[in-house]
XYZ file of C-alpha atoms in Angstrom:
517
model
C -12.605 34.957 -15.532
C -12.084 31.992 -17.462
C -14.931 29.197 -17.601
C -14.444 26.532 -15.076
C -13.959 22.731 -16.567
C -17.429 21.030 -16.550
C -17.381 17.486 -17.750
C -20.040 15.192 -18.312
C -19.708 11.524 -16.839
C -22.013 8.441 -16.941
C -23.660 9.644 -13.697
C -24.224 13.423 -14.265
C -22.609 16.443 -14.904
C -19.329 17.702 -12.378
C -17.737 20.905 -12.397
C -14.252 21.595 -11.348
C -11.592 24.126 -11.259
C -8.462 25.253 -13.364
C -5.093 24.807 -11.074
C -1.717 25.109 -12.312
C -3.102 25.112 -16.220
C -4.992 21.486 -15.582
C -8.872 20.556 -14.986
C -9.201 19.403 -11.593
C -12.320 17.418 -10.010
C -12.815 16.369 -6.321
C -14.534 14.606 -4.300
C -16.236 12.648 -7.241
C -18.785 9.731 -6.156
C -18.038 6.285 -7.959
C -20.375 4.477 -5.051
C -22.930 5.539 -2.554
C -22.205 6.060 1.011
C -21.194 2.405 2.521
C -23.756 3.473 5.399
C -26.802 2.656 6.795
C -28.748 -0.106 5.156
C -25.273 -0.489 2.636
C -23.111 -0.441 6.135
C -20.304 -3.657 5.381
C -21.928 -4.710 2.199
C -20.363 -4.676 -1.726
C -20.485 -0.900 -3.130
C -23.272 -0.079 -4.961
C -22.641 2.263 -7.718
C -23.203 6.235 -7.407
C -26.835 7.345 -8.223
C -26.835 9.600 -10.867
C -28.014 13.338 -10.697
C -30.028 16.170 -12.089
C -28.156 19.640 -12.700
C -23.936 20.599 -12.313
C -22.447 18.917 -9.675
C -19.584 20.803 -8.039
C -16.183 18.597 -7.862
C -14.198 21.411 -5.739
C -13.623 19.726 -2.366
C -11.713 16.670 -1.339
C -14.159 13.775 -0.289
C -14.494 13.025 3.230
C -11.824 10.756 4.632
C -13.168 6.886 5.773
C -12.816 6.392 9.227
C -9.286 5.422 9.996
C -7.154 3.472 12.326
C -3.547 3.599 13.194
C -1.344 6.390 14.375
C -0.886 8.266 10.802
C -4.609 8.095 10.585
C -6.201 11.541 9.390
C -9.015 13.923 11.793
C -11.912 11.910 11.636
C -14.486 13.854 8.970
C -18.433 14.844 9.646
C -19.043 13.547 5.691
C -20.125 9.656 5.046
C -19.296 9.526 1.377
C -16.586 8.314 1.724
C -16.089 6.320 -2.004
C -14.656 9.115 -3.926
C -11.923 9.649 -6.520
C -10.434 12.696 -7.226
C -9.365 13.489 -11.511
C -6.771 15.507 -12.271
C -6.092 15.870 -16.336
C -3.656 17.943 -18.573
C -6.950 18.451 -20.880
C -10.651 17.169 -19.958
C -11.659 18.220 -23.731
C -8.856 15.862 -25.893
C -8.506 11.876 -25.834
C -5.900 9.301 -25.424
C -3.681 10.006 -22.672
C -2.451 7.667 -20.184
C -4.008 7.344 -17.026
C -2.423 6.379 -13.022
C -4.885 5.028 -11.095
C -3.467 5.866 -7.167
C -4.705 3.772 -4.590
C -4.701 4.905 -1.195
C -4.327 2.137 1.370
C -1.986 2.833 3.884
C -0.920 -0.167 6.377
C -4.776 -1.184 5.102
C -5.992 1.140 8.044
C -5.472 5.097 6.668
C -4.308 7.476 4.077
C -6.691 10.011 1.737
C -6.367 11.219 -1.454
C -6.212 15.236 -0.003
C -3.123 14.675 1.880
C -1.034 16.939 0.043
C 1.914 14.301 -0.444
C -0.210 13.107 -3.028
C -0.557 15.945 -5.155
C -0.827 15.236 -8.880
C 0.018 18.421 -10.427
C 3.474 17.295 -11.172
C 2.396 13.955 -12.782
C -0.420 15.608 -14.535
C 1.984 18.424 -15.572
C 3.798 15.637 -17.384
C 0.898 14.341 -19.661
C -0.864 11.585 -17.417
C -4.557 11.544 -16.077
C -4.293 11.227 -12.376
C -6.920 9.380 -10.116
C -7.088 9.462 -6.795
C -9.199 6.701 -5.169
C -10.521 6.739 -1.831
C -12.032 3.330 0.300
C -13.406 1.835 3.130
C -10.217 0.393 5.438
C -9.701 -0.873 8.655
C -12.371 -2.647 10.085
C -14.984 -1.190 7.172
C -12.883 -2.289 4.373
C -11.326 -5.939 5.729
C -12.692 -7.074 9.055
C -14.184 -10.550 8.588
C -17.526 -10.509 9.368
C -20.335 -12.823 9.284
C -23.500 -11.597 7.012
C -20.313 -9.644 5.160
C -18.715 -9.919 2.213
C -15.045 -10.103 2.342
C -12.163 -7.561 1.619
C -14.732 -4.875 0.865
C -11.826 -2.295 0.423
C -10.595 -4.121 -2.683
C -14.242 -4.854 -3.795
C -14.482 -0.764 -3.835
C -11.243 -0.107 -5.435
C -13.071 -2.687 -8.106
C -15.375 -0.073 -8.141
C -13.460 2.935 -8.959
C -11.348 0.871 -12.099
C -15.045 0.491 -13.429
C -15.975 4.103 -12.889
C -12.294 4.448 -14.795
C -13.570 2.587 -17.480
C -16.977 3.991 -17.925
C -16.023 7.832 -17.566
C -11.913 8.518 -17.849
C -12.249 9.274 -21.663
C -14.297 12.009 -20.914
C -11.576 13.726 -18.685
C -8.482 13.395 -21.612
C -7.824 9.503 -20.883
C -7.847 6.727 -22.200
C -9.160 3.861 -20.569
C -7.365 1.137 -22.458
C -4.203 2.594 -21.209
C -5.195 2.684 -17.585
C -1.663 1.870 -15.214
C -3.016 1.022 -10.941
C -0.537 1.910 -8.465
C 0.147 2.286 -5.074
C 2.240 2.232 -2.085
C 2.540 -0.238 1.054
C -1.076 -0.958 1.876
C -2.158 0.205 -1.923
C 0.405 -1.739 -3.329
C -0.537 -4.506 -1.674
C -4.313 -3.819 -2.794
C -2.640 -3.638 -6.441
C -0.877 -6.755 -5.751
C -4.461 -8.571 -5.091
C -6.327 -6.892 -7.881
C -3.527 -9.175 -10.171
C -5.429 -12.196 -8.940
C -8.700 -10.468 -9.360
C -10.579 -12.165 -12.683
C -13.276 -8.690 -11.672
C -10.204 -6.130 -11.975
C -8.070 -7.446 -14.393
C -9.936 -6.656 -17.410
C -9.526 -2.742 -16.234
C -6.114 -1.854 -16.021
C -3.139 -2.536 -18.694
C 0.335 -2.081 -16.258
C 0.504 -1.721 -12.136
C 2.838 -0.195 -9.859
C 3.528 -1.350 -6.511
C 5.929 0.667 -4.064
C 7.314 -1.741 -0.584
C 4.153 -4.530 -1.364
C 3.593 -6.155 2.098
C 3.623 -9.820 1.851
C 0.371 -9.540 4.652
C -2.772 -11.600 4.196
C -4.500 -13.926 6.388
C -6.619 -16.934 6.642
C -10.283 -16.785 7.398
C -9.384 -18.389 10.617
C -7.041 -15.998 11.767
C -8.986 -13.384 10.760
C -12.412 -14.456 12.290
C -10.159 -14.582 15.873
C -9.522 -10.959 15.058
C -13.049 -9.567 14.547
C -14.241 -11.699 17.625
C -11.371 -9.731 19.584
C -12.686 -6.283 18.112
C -16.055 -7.115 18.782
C -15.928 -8.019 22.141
C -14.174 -4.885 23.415
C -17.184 -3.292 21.951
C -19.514 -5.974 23.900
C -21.064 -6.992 20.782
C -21.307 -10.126 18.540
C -18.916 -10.456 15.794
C -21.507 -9.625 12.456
C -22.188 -7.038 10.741
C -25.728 -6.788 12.063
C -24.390 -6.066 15.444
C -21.029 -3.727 14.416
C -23.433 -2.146 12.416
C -24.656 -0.729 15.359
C -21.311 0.815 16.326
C -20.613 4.300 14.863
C -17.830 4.053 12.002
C -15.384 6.028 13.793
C -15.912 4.675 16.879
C -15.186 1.175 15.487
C -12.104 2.443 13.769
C -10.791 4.275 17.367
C -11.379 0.607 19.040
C -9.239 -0.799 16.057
C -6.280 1.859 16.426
C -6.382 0.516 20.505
C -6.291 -3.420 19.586
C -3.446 -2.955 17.071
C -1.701 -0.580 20.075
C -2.383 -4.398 22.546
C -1.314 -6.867 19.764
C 1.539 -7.918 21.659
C -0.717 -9.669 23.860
C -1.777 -11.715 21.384
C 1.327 -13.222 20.261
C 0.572 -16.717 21.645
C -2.563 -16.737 19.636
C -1.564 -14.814 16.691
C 2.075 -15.132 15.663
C 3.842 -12.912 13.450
C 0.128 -10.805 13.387
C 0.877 -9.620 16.827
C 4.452 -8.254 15.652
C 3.439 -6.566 12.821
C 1.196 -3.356 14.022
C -2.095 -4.587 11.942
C -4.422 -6.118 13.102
C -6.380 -6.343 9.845
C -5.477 -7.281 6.240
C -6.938 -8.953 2.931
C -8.085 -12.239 3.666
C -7.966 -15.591 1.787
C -11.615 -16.029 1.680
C -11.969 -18.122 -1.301
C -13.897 -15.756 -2.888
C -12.480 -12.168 -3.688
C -9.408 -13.489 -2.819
C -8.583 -17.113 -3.803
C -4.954 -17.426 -3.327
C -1.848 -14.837 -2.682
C -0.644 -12.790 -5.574
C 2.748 -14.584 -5.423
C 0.977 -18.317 -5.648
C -1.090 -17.161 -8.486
C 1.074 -15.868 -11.053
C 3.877 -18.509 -10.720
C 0.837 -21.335 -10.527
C -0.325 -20.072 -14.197
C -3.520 -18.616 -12.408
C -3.162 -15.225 -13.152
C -1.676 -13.498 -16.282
C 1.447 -11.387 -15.643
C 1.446 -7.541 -16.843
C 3.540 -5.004 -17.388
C 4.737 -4.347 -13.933
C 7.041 -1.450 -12.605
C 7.771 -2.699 -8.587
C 9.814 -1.304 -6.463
C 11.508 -1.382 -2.420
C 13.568 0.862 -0.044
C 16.997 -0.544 0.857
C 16.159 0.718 4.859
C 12.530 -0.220 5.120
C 12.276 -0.906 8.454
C 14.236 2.484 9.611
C 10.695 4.289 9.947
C 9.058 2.204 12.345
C 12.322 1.532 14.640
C 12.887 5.301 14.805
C 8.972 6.274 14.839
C 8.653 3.334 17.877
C 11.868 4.981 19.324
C 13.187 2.031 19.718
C 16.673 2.347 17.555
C 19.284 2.299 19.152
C 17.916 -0.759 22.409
C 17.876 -3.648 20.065
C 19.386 -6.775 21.973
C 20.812 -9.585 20.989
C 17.777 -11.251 22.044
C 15.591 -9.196 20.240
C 17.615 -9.762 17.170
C 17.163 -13.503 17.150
C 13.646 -13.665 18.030
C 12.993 -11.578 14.964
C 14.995 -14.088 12.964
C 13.206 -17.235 14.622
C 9.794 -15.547 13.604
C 10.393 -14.265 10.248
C 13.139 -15.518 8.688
C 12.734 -18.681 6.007
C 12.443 -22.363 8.354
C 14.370 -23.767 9.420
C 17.866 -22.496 8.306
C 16.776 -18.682 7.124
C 17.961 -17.479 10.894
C 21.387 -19.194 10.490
C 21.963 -18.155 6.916
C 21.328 -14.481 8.111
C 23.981 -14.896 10.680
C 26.332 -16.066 8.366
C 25.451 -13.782 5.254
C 26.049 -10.957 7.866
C 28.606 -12.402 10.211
C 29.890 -8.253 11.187
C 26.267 -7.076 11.741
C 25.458 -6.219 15.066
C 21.978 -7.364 16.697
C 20.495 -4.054 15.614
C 21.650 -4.907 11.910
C 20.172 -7.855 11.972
C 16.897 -7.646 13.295
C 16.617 -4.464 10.703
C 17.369 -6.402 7.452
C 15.183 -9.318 8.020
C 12.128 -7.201 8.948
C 12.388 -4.891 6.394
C 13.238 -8.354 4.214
C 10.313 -9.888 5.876
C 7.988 -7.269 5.205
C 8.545 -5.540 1.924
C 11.840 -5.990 0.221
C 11.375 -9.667 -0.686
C 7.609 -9.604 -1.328
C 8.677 -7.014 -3.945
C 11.314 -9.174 -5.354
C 9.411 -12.006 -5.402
C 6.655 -10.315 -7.335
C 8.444 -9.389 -9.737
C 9.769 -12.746 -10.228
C 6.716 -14.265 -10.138
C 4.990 -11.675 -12.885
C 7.890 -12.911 -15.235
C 7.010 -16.154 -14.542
C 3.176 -15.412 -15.232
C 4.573 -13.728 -18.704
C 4.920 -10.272 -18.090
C 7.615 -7.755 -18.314
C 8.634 -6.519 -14.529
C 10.895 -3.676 -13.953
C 12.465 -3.918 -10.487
C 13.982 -0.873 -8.409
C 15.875 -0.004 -4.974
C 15.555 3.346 -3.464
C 18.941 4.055 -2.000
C 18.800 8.099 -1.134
C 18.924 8.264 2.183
C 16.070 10.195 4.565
C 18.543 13.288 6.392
C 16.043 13.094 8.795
C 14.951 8.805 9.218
C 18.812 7.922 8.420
C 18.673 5.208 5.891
C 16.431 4.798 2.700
C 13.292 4.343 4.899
C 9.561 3.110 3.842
C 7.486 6.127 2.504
C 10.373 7.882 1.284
C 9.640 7.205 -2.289
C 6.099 8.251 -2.321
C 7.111 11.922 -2.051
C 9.562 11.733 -4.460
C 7.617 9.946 -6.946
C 4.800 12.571 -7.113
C 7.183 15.458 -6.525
C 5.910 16.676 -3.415
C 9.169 17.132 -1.316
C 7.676 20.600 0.178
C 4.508 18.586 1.607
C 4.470 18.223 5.129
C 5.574 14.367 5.281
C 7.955 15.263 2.005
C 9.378 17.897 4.787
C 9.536 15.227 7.628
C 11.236 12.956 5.351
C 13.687 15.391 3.320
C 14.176 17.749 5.478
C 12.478 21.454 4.946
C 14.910 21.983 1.956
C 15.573 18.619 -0.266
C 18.972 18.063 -1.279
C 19.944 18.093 -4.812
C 20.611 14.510 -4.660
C 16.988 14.158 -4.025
C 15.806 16.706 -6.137
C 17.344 14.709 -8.960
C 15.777 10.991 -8.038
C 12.540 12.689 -7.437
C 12.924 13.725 -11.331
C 14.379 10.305 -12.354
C 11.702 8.472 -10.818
C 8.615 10.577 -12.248
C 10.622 9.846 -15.703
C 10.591 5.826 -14.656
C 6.574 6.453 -13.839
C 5.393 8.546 -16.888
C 7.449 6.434 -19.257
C 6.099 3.466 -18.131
C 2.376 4.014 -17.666
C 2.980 5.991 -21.573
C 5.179 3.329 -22.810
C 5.524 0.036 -20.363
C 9.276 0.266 -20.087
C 10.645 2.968 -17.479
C 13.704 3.825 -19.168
C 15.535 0.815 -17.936
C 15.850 -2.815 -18.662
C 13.362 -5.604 -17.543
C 14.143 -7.981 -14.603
C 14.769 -11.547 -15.655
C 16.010 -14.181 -13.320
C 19.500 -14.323 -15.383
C 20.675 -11.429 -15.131
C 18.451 -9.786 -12.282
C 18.899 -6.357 -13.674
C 17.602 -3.705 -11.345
C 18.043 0.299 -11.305
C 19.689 1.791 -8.015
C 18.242 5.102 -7.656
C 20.979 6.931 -5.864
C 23.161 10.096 -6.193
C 24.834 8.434 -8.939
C 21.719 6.346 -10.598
C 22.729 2.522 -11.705
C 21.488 -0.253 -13.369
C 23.190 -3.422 -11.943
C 22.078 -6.946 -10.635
C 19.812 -7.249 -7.727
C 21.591 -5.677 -4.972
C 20.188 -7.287 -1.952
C 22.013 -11.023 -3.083
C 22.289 -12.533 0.161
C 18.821 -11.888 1.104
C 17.063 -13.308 -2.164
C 19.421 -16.351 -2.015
C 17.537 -16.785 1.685
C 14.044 -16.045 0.479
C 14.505 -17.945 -3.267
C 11.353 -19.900 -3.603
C 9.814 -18.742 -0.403
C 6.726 -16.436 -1.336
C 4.961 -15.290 1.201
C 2.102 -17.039 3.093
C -0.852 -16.595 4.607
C -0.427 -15.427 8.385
C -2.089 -18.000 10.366
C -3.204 -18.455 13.887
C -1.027 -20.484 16.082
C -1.654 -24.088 16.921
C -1.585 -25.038 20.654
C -0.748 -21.620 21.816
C 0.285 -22.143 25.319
C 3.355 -24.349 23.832
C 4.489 -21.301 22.188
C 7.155 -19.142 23.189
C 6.633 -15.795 23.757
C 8.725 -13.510 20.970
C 8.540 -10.033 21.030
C 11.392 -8.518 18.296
C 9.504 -5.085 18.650
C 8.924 -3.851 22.087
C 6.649 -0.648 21.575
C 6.684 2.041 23.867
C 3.818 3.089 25.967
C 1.603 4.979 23.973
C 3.637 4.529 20.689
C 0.217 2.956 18.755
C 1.975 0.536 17.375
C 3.977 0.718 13.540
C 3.438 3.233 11.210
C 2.241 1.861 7.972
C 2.338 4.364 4.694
């Protein structure tokens, strides 16, 4: 039997095991568990240790909110990272740094979507990062630092930098990525001054234009806290157990709607909590910063469905009841003011009320906070590469959020590849699953993915299709709307009884609210 990969890192020794020809190691520690005395504060990096520690099993999962959130776990380490290399014992490869963030509220690096073996098949050092979310990662709370979800993925970019040369990588070629949530997180750690030093290029897959301002956010925790009949501070949700706090979340983002006097477009949007503007970890929104000359651009590979909002209207089961009404209430709320809902009406004057409210959300929430960073990151000086996912789900209908995530990593046969994809993938999708691994590996290897960079001439941007393209921006009428509108800070509302009461997504009893990948 052949020797198992050991590897010797800044903290100890870890031993892992030989899959598919590669070294892989699990369950690593780049912080000590964020519990107990260390419950809500800044990581605090892993102790080190005496003897071979084994790196076979999966850390356990942070507790998690939502309705894609995974079985809550017994284990309370939850700030791992998981390494899988081509070859632990040479030097200089490139290394993807996943983040795994979903909807800021649930995801973990042993779902099997996320399998590396693919990208690591292809020459790349693939890291997995687990961190706190939900109310442990980005509840405001006083006696708290903020966004303590991106202050651990911090973490794990330092643990990168002290330890990946050790597994085959090279940590001045380190590339951060991630989807929804993570790419959001990525989107943040641009503004970072902490994180930027650690990475060369980013990813980001469907970014969510979603922060909030420490007032909003403070209304939020108060809310949590009092259906838990304590004070809002982390002295007193201390004394909640983790996944009890993260079970009371999943219930207040399931009741938003009846906060959407108080909290606006919050209350329509499935999440309660978010990165906030505190000042401090964050000073700013990623969009603000790299067009204000406050944050460097990169090389920067970003990327959007064309049907983002087709998961959540069929996982609600709502598609197919869309009203008129609906449709302009969603328009009111998140289109550009004061003539975005108009301009939609007119851009799309043959689009029935289910259309409509469709392409501004998915506008709204991840197709123009995509475009728009990649604008603004050639603005800041770097090179952006912009792409539209337009293979359709057989199973969503429509190019739906998520969809690329298993087709990036190659894990069609996964069980959310399956739910997407259908239990046999098509060979159209077979074939964009191997064009966009090509885009990935050539760019964290090279900083171009095999097509040409976005500029704000010529807008060029690759289709990924049956028939792959490379042609101006396809969504025109919607980044004509949205030109020069980045996205802001959700605030509260003023005088909320003056409000009207909106509600573009009417959930079903029980539904628990969007699903967030």
């Amino acid at each position: 039997m052949p020797e198992q990969p050991r590897v010797r890192t800044a903290e100890g020794y870890v031993e892992g095991r030989r899959r598919q020809g590669h070294a892989v190691f699990r369950g690593i520690p780049y912080a000590q568990p964020p519990v107990g005395a260390l419950r809500f504060a800044a990581p605090v990096p892993a102790r080190p240790w005496e003897g071979v520690r084994p790196a076979v099993a999966f850390g356990p999962a942070a507790p998690q909110s939502g309705p894609t959130r995974a079985d809550p776990s017994d284990g309370t380490g939850w700030l791992t990272l998981d390494v899988s290399t081509p070859d632990p014992g040479g030097g200089g490869l490139p290394v993807l740094v996943w983040i795994i963030c979903g909807g800021y509220m649930a995801g973990d690096s042993g779902d099997p979507m996320y399998d590396p073996a693919v990208l690591t098949g292809a020459g790349l050092v693939v890291v997995s990062v687990n961190c706190r979310m939900g109310a442990e990662g980005f509840a405001l709370l006083d006696g708290a630092p903020a966004n303590r979800g991106l202050l651990d993925q911090v973490a794990a970019l330092e643990w990168v930098r002290r330890n990946i040369a050790r597994f085959g990588g090279d940590p001045e070629l380190v590339t951060v990525a991630g989807q929804s949530g993570g790419a959001g997180s990525v989107a943040a750690l641009l503004t970072m001054a902490s994180a930027r030093a650690l990475f060369r290029r980013a990813i980001t897959h469907s970014v969510p234009g979603l922060h909030c301002v420490p007032a909003l956010a403070e209304q939020v925790t108060a809310t949590l806290a009092d259906r838990l009949g304590v004070a809002p501070t982390a002295s007193a949700l201390a004394g909640i157990a983790p996944q009890r706090l993260a079970d009371e979340l999943t219930g207040l983002c399931v009741d938003l709607p009846q906060y959407r006097e108080r909290w606006g477009r919050l209350a329509h949007l499935g999440i309660a909590v978010c990165p906030v503007i505190d000042g401090d970890v964050l000073t700013e929104t990623p969009w603000t910063a790299l067009t204000g000359g406050r944050a460097a651009g990169v090389d920067l590979l970003v990327g959007h469905t064309r049907d983002e909002f087709r998961l959540f209207s069929v996982a609600t089961g709502l598609r197919g009841t869309f009203t008129a009404q609906d449709a302009d209430t969603a328009l009111d709320l998140f289109a550009p003011a004061p003539d975005g809902p108009d301009a939609y009406r007119a851009a799309h004057p043959h689009a029935d009320p289910e259309e409509l409210l469709e392409t501004v959300f998915s506008d709204a929430t991840f197709r123009m906070p995509s475009l728009l960073l990649a604008e603004a990151n050639t603005a800041a000086g770097g090179n952006s590469f912009l792409f539209e996912l337009r293979l359709g789900s057989p199973t969503i209908g429509g190019a739906c959020h998520s969809l690329d995530v298993p087709l990036a990593f190659g894990t069609m046969e996964s069980p959310t590849g399956r739910q997407l994809l259908g239990d046999e993938a098509a060979s159209e999708a077979v074939e964009v699953s191997r064009e966009l691994q090509r885009g990935w590996v050539r760019f964290v290897s090279t900083g171009s993915p095999g097509w040409a960079a976005y500029d704000p001439g010529r807008q060029l941007t690759r289709v990924l299709a049956a028939e792959p393209r490379t042609v101006p921006y396809p969504e025109q009428a919607s980044r004509r709307i949205w030109q020069g509108v980045p996205p802001c800070p959700l605030r509260p509302r003023l005088n909320p009884a003056r409000q009207p009461h909106p509600n573009p997504v009417r959930r079903r009893r029980g539904s628990g609210g969007s699903r967030w990948r």
